[in-house]
Tab-separated table of C-alpha atoms in Angstrom:
chain	number	residue	atom	x	y	z
A	1	MET	CA	-135.294	44.662	-55.193
A	2	ASN	CA	-133.149	46.025	-52.469
A	3	THR	CA	-134.320	48.151	-49.308
A	4	HIS	CA	-132.865	51.410	-48.465
A	5	GLY	CA	-134.664	52.270	-45.286
A	6	SER	CA	-137.956	51.027	-43.763
A	7	SER	CA	-140.966	52.960	-41.328
A	8	ASP	CA	-140.136	51.098	-38.885
A	9	GLY	CA	-136.405	52.623	-38.899
A	10	ALA	CA	-137.677	55.909	-39.208
A	11	ASP	CA	-139.861	55.331	-36.198
A	12	ALA	CA	-137.363	54.595	-33.888
A	13	GLU	CA	-135.066	57.371	-35.062
A	14	ILE	CA	-137.323	59.530	-34.062
A	15	GLY	CA	-138.152	58.439	-30.748
A	16	SER	CA	-134.687	58.148	-29.745
A	17	PRO	CA	-133.659	60.408	-26.755
A	18	GLU	CA	-131.583	63.086	-27.704
A	19	LYS	CA	-130.859	66.375	-26.234
A	20	ASN	CA	-133.769	69.224	-26.568
A	21	ARG	CA	-132.221	71.228	-29.233
A	22	ALA	CA	-131.508	67.835	-31.579
A	23	LYS	CA	-135.591	66.905	-31.142
A	24	ALA	CA	-137.417	69.429	-33.303
A	25	PRO	CA	-134.987	68.587	-36.731
A	26	GLN	CA	-135.564	65.264	-36.524
A	27	SER	CA	-139.194	65.649	-36.008
A	28	LYS	CA	-138.982	66.965	-39.033
A	29	ILE	CA	-136.784	64.393	-40.833
A	30	GLY	CA	-139.182	61.794	-39.275
A	31	PHE	CA	-142.105	63.399	-40.931
A	32	THR	CA	-140.366	64.429	-44.017
A	33	LEU	CA	-140.039	60.182	-44.148
A	34	HIS	CA	-143.585	58.813	-43.040
A	35	ASN	CA	-145.070	61.725	-45.534
A	36	GLN	CA	-142.736	60.081	-48.410
A	37	ALA	CA	-143.567	56.731	-47.861
A	38	LEU	CA	-147.139	57.628	-47.729
A	39	LEU	CA	-146.801	59.478	-51.136
A	40	SER	CA	-144.706	56.642	-52.235
A	41	GLY	CA	-147.486	53.865	-51.591
A	42	LEU	CA	-150.418	55.879	-52.743
A	43	ALA	CA	-148.374	56.453	-56.169
A	44	TYR	CA	-148.083	52.670	-56.293
A	45	CYS	CA	-151.784	51.793	-54.986
A	46	VAL	CA	-153.107	54.573	-57.502
A	47	SER	CA	-150.725	53.647	-61.123
A	48	SER	CA	-151.677	49.300	-60.580
A	49	CYS	CA	-154.752	49.621	-59.807
A	50	SER	CA	-154.977	52.051	-63.196
A	51	MET	CA	-152.951	50.166	-65.020
A	52	ILE	CA	-155.039	46.669	-65.384
A	53	LEU	CA	-158.243	48.949	-65.392
A	54	VAL	CA	-157.206	51.062	-68.116
A	55	ASN	CA	-155.803	47.327	-70.306
A	56	LYS	CA	-159.607	46.413	-69.059
A	57	TYR	CA	-161.116	49.087	-70.647
A	58	VAL	CA	-159.010	48.983	-74.398
A	59	LEU	CA	-159.498	44.973	-74.274
A	60	SER	CA	-163.379	45.385	-73.666
A	61	SER	CA	-164.932	48.082	-73.896
A	62	TYR	CA	-163.078	49.186	-77.168
A	63	ASN	CA	-163.260	45.551	-78.043
A	64	PHE	CA	-159.559	45.640	-78.618
A	65	ASN	CA	-158.744	42.363	-80.361
A	66	ALA	CA	-154.584	42.643	-80.511
A	67	GLY	CA	-153.506	41.996	-77.122
A	68	ILE	CA	-149.841	41.401	-78.781
A	69	SER	CA	-149.893	44.455	-80.174
A	70	LEU	CA	-151.143	46.845	-76.985
A	71	MET	CA	-148.290	44.859	-74.923
A	72	LEU	CA	-145.682	45.806	-78.239
A	73	TYR	CA	-147.361	49.547	-78.086
A	74	GLN	CA	-146.695	49.577	-74.082
A	75	ASN	CA	-143.131	48.359	-74.230
A	76	VAL	CA	-142.578	51.167	-76.875
A	77	VAL	CA	-143.405	53.596	-74.561
A	78	SER	CA	-141.237	52.053	-72.315
A	79	VAL	CA	-138.096	52.061	-73.746
A	80	VAL	CA	-138.517	55.712	-75.401
A	81	VAL	CA	-139.059	57.565	-72.121
A	82	VAL	CA	-136.228	55.278	-70.159
A	83	SER	CA	-133.974	56.247	-72.856
A	84	THR	CA	-134.953	59.758	-72.653
A	85	LEU	CA	-134.355	60.095	-69.384
A	86	ARG	CA	-130.731	58.406	-69.653
A	87	LEU	CA	-129.712	61.082	-72.278
A	88	LEU	CA	-130.916	63.564	-70.281
A	89	GLY	CA	-128.998	62.126	-67.028
A	90	ILE	CA	-131.883	61.966	-64.545
A	91	ILE	CA	-130.984	58.590	-64.301
A	92	THR	CA	-127.664	55.929	-64.645
A	93	MET	CA	-127.745	52.539	-66.583
A	94	GLU	CA	-125.511	49.817	-67.531
A	95	PRO	CA	-125.053	49.097	-70.652
A	96	LEU	CA	-126.019	46.841	-73.019
A	97	THR	CA	-123.891	44.917	-73.907
A	98	TRP	CA	-123.882	41.254	-75.939
A	99	ARG	CA	-123.033	39.103	-73.078
A	100	LEU	CA	-125.646	40.650	-71.071
A	101	ILE	CA	-128.632	40.605	-73.935
A	102	LYS	CA	-127.534	36.809	-73.707
A	103	VAL	CA	-127.450	36.006	-70.285
A	104	TRP	CA	-131.033	37.528	-70.012
A	105	LEU	CA	-132.564	36.825	-73.019
A	106	PRO	CA	-134.270	33.138	-71.322
A	107	VAL	CA	-136.699	35.361	-68.773
A	108	ASN	CA	-137.148	37.451	-71.421
A	109	VAL	CA	-139.271	35.246	-73.115
A	110	ILE	CA	-141.375	34.828	-70.392
A	111	PHE	CA	-141.577	38.137	-69.897
A	112	VAL	CA	-143.355	38.487	-72.998
A	113	GLY	CA	-145.445	35.536	-72.473
A	114	MET	CA	-146.232	36.780	-69.299
A	115	LEU	CA	-147.453	39.737	-70.298
A	116	ILE	CA	-149.772	38.337	-73.114
A	117	THR	CA	-151.686	35.777	-71.411
A	118	SER	CA	-152.070	38.166	-68.954
A	119	MET	CA	-153.727	40.738	-72.251
A	120	PHE	CA	-155.389	37.539	-73.061
A	121	SER	CA	-157.139	36.772	-70.299
A	122	LEU	CA	-158.053	40.106	-68.857
A	123	LYS	CA	-160.118	40.312	-72.162
A	124	TYR	CA	-162.525	37.157	-70.874
A	125	ILE	CA	-162.112	37.791	-67.222
A	126	ASN	CA	-163.338	40.282	-65.263
A	127	VAL	CA	-160.900	42.033	-62.820
A	128	ALA	CA	-162.072	40.786	-59.879
A	129	MET	CA	-161.470	37.328	-60.590
A	130	VAL	CA	-158.059	37.633	-62.242
A	131	THR	CA	-156.934	39.178	-58.942
A	132	VAL	CA	-158.076	36.101	-57.221
A	133	LEU	CA	-157.206	33.588	-59.843
A	134	LYS	CA	-153.961	35.499	-59.451
A	135	ASN	CA	-153.303	34.279	-55.684
A	136	VAL	CA	-152.359	30.760	-58.046
A	137	THR	CA	-149.067	32.554	-58.653
A	138	ASN	CA	-148.137	32.654	-54.811
A	139	VAL	CA	-149.089	28.696	-54.571
A	140	ILE	CA	-147.200	27.848	-57.758
A	141	THR	CA	-144.235	30.529	-56.317
A	142	ALA	CA	-144.213	28.621	-53.426
A	143	ILE	CA	-143.872	25.377	-54.417
A	144	GLY	CA	-140.953	26.040	-56.593
A	145	GLU	CA	-139.293	27.778	-54.219
A	146	MET	CA	-139.078	24.521	-51.856
A	147	HIS	CA	-138.043	22.599	-54.782
A	148	LEU	CA	-135.339	25.430	-56.403
A	149	PHE	CA	-134.139	26.793	-53.201
A	150	ASN	CA	-134.439	24.472	-50.574
A	151	LYS	CA	-136.947	27.286	-48.425
A	152	HIS	CA	-139.076	26.022	-46.535
A	153	HIS	CA	-142.722	27.997	-45.087
A	154	ASP	CA	-144.230	27.458	-41.879
A	155	ASN	CA	-147.685	26.157	-41.434
A	156	ARG	CA	-149.459	29.258	-41.426
A	157	VAL	CA	-147.944	30.113	-45.346
A	158	TRP	CA	-149.413	26.811	-46.231
A	159	ALA	CA	-152.668	27.487	-44.715
A	160	ALA	CA	-153.060	31.351	-46.946
A	161	LEU	CA	-152.062	29.098	-50.368
A	162	PHE	CA	-154.489	26.613	-50.045
A	163	LEU	CA	-157.516	29.001	-48.445
A	164	MET	CA	-156.111	30.518	-52.366
A	165	ILE	CA	-156.701	27.652	-54.339
A	166	VAL	CA	-160.151	26.964	-52.074
A	167	SER	CA	-160.969	30.859	-53.324
A	168	ALA	CA	-160.367	30.023	-56.673
A	169	ILE	CA	-162.130	27.063	-57.248
A	170	SER	CA	-165.501	28.645	-55.959
A	171	GLY	CA	-164.464	31.934	-57.743
A	172	GLY	CA	-164.476	29.802	-60.600
A	173	LEU	CA	-167.592	28.038	-60.069
A	174	THR	CA	-170.115	30.439	-58.967
A	175	ASP	CA	-168.348	33.295	-61.948
A	176	LEU	CA	-171.149	34.340	-63.663
A	177	SER	CA	-169.529	35.587	-66.430
A	178	PHE	CA	-166.858	32.233	-66.446
A	179	HIS	CA	-165.390	31.894	-70.158
A	180	ALA	CA	-163.165	28.631	-70.123
A	181	VAL	CA	-160.937	30.365	-72.596
A	182	GLY	CA	-160.019	33.253	-70.417
A	183	TYR	CA	-159.400	31.048	-67.355
A	184	THR	CA	-156.818	29.224	-69.531
A	185	TRP	CA	-154.904	31.955	-70.353
A	186	GLN	CA	-154.867	33.108	-66.978
A	187	PHE	CA	-153.845	29.758	-65.294
A	188	ILE	CA	-150.609	29.589	-68.018
A	189	ASN	CA	-150.397	33.181	-67.020
A	190	CYS	CA	-149.977	31.904	-63.234
A	191	PHE	CA	-147.717	29.554	-63.992
A	192	LEU	CA	-145.356	31.987	-66.670
A	193	THR	CA	-145.182	34.589	-63.641
A	194	ALA	CA	-144.161	32.221	-60.676
A	195	SER	CA	-141.178	30.893	-63.542
A	196	TYR	CA	-140.610	34.622	-64.365
A	197	SER	CA	-140.404	35.912	-60.979
A	198	LEU	CA	-138.166	32.356	-60.034
A	199	THR	CA	-135.975	32.583	-62.707
A	200	LEU	CA	-134.993	36.067	-62.287
A	201	ARG	CA	-133.122	35.307	-58.870
A	202	ARG	CA	-130.790	33.186	-60.868
A	203	VAL	CA	-130.938	35.200	-63.900
A	204	MET	CA	-129.793	38.634	-61.962
A	205	ASP	CA	-126.875	36.996	-60.046
A	206	THR	CA	-125.660	35.848	-63.596
A	207	ALA	CA	-126.225	38.813	-65.397
A	208	LYS	CA	-124.326	40.860	-62.488
A	209	GLN	CA	-121.261	38.404	-63.406
A	210	VAL	CA	-121.347	40.255	-67.138
A	211	THR	CA	-121.551	44.162	-66.055
A	212	LYS	CA	-118.688	46.283	-66.095
A	213	THR	CA	-119.410	47.301	-62.655
A	214	GLY	CA	-120.935	44.006	-61.090
A	215	GLU	CA	-124.109	45.554	-60.512
A	216	LEU	CA	-127.713	46.333	-62.369
A	217	ASN	CA	-130.219	48.473	-60.755
A	218	GLU	CA	-133.972	48.459	-61.810
A	219	PHE	CA	-134.031	50.662	-64.372
A	220	SER	CA	-131.093	48.518	-66.648
A	221	MET	CA	-133.550	45.677	-66.108
A	222	VAL	CA	-136.717	47.888	-67.661
A	223	LEU	CA	-135.081	48.772	-70.337
A	224	LEU	CA	-133.702	45.155	-71.271
A	225	ASN	CA	-137.349	43.653	-70.791
A	226	ASN	CA	-138.799	45.836	-72.313
A	227	SER	CA	-136.058	46.459	-75.780
A	228	LEU	CA	-135.486	43.030	-75.680
A	229	SER	CA	-139.445	41.821	-76.171
A	230	LEU	CA	-139.898	44.420	-79.154
A	231	PRO	CA	-138.522	41.668	-81.505
A	232	LEU	CA	-140.496	38.762	-80.753
A	233	GLY	CA	-143.223	41.226	-79.963
A	234	ILE	CA	-142.690	42.129	-83.329
A	235	PHE	CA	-143.117	38.289	-84.484
A	236	LEU	CA	-145.563	37.210	-82.448
A	237	ILE	CA	-147.936	39.838	-84.393
A	238	PHE	CA	-147.629	38.179	-87.562
A	239	LEU	CA	-147.741	34.870	-86.057
A	240	PHE	CA	-151.220	35.769	-84.389
A	241	LYS	CA	-152.094	37.563	-87.592
A	242	GLU	CA	-152.777	40.619	-85.520
A	243	VAL	CA	-151.023	42.715	-88.563
A	244	ASP	CA	-154.470	41.723	-90.901
A	245	TYR	CA	-156.598	43.025	-87.514
A	246	LEU	CA	-154.485	46.769	-87.212
A	247	LEU	CA	-154.944	47.177	-90.760
A	248	GLN	CA	-158.656	46.886	-90.841
A	249	THR	CA	-159.901	47.961	-87.369
A	250	PRO	CA	-160.547	51.767	-87.541
A	251	LEU	CA	-159.871	51.979	-83.847
A	252	LEU	CA	-156.726	53.046	-84.619
A	253	ARG	CA	-157.805	56.126	-86.891
A	254	LEU	CA	-159.512	57.556	-82.990
A	255	PRO	CA	-157.707	60.034	-81.361
A	256	THR	CA	-158.743	59.253	-78.065
A	257	PHE	CA	-158.036	55.402	-78.792
A	258	TRP	CA	-154.353	56.335	-78.947
A	259	LEU	CA	-154.554	58.642	-75.885
A	260	VAL	CA	-155.243	55.978	-73.684
A	261	ILE	CA	-152.920	53.476	-75.032
A	262	THR	CA	-150.633	55.762	-74.710
A	263	LEU	CA	-151.766	56.087	-71.289
A	264	SER	CA	-151.128	52.802	-70.463
A	265	GLY	CA	-147.857	52.952	-72.002
A	266	PHE	CA	-146.767	55.277	-69.011
A	267	LEU	CA	-148.788	53.360	-66.506
A	268	GLY	CA	-146.663	50.234	-66.972
A	269	LEU	CA	-143.381	52.235	-66.968
A	270	ALA	CA	-145.400	54.121	-63.493
A	271	ILE	CA	-145.721	50.770	-62.125
A	272	SER	CA	-141.909	49.855	-62.319
A	273	PHE	CA	-140.890	53.434	-60.739
A	274	THR	CA	-143.148	53.827	-57.877
A	275	SER	CA	-143.085	49.806	-56.422
A	276	MET	CA	-139.017	51.113	-56.304
A	277	TRP	CA	-139.382	53.844	-54.442
A	278	PHE	CA	-142.206	52.564	-52.141
A	279	LEU	CA	-139.584	50.020	-51.564
A	280	HIS	CA	-136.880	51.824	-50.909
A	281	GLN	CA	-139.082	54.049	-48.402
A	282	THR	CA	-140.454	51.584	-46.930
A	283	GLY	CA	-139.567	48.056	-47.027
A	284	ALA	CA	-140.019	44.502	-48.665
A	285	THR	CA	-143.129	42.930	-45.824
A	286	THR	CA	-145.001	46.601	-46.101
A	287	TYR	CA	-144.927	46.633	-50.040
A	288	SER	CA	-146.118	42.947	-49.959
A	289	LEU	CA	-148.849	43.451	-47.769
A	290	VAL	CA	-149.829	46.559	-49.212
A	291	GLY	CA	-150.002	44.669	-52.354
A	292	SER	CA	-152.417	42.294	-50.838
A	293	LEU	CA	-154.222	45.185	-49.712
A	294	ASN	CA	-154.412	46.723	-53.015
A	295	LYS	CA	-156.331	44.158	-55.035
A	296	ILE	CA	-159.483	45.207	-52.602
A	297	PRO	CA	-160.655	48.319	-54.038
A	298	LEU	CA	-159.161	47.554	-57.931
A	299	SER	CA	-161.874	44.229	-57.202
A	300	VAL	CA	-164.234	46.317	-56.182
A	301	ALA	CA	-163.757	49.124	-59.051
A	302	GLY	CA	-163.370	45.973	-61.436
A	303	ILE	CA	-166.823	45.230	-60.555
A	304	LEU	CA	-168.751	49.180	-60.649
A	305	LEU	CA	-166.886	50.429	-63.385
A	306	PHE	CA	-167.771	47.614	-66.296
A	307	LYS	CA	-171.033	46.392	-64.266
A	308	VAL	CA	-169.447	42.736	-64.472
A	309	PRO	CA	-172.576	40.757	-63.183
A	310	THR	CA	-172.348	38.825	-59.573
A	311	SER	CA	-173.976	37.033	-57.226
A	312	LEU	CA	-173.301	37.067	-53.342
A	313	GLU	CA	-171.855	33.371	-53.522
A	314	ASN	CA	-169.480	34.730	-56.157
A	315	SER	CA	-168.851	38.286	-53.971
A	316	ALA	CA	-167.956	36.003	-51.040
A	317	SER	CA	-165.599	33.737	-53.078
A	318	ILE	CA	-163.836	36.919	-54.242
A	319	PHE	CA	-163.269	38.431	-50.768
A	320	PHE	CA	-162.216	35.334	-49.168
A	321	GLY	CA	-159.514	34.948	-52.291
A	322	LEU	CA	-158.973	38.590	-51.515
A	323	LEU	CA	-158.595	38.335	-47.438
A	324	ALA	CA	-156.479	35.190	-48.066
A	325	GLY	CA	-154.122	36.995	-50.098
A	326	VAL	CA	-153.864	39.659	-47.150
A	327	LEU	CA	-153.329	36.320	-44.443
A	328	PHE	CA	-150.650	35.310	-47.064
A	329	ALA	CA	-149.376	38.094	-46.815
A	330	ARG	CA	-148.673	38.620	-43.021
A	331	ALA	CA	-147.813	34.717	-43.243
A	332	LYS	CA	-144.738	35.984	-44.839
A	333	MET	CA	-143.996	38.757	-43.019
A	334	ARG	CA	-143.664	36.265	-39.965
């Protein structure tokens, strides 16, 4: 995603010597920029934390055993909302041509796999351990960048990645609610998430060549991913026999359940919008650091809200992993 400004740039602008008559408007502009950055950052943190917690609530507290169906419904909500905004002229997007769909389809398959495995793992693993285990994605991505893009990382990055691996292993060994199936799904999710990140770079460049304007904005990518995931999601629902479960479960007759899963759909879309907004107001480095810091309150909230049994050793491993994530973000910034 492209960034259109940063807080550092705003600071530099405010501090520049100007005539006295120009100081008041500049201070007002700088104040507005900082407010926008703060507001967008808070919106991004709230939406991303809420999405994971709501999904965990649906899968565990409601004991909903159809993760693929939940993903599909969330994608339907995203498609409906984005399409409505497009029809109202609020946003602009590239038309979905067959050439564009053919280019985007491989990365969409990975995208669907990433969402489904995330649902499966979240059902069995507590939120705090999910956030720590997700650090493995950074390790796989760094290795992939090195081999695919010849990108070299300095010693501080590799040291942070090593700490992430140690924390994931120690966290698993001390996890009182350890579930082998959940951990397996989470490690598959890490691999798919890293693959999605690495593949997306090349696919985006190719996709831009087949669009009319030669560009592909974030709204177009949101609609592409969610629209193409619908037929694949329907196929997987029948493959995993979730249709039988949906026909029998009494949850679909509860208005509160529909309210919660619809909220999860809006939160999924909110993450896309708030992340773009935050990036435009700050920059990629601040975005990365806030994303790592955001895992700390998320982990604490996950333990408290779902009353996860934990030990001092496991809590220390979780904190150690979260700290490694912050160190990794800072190392990448440098």
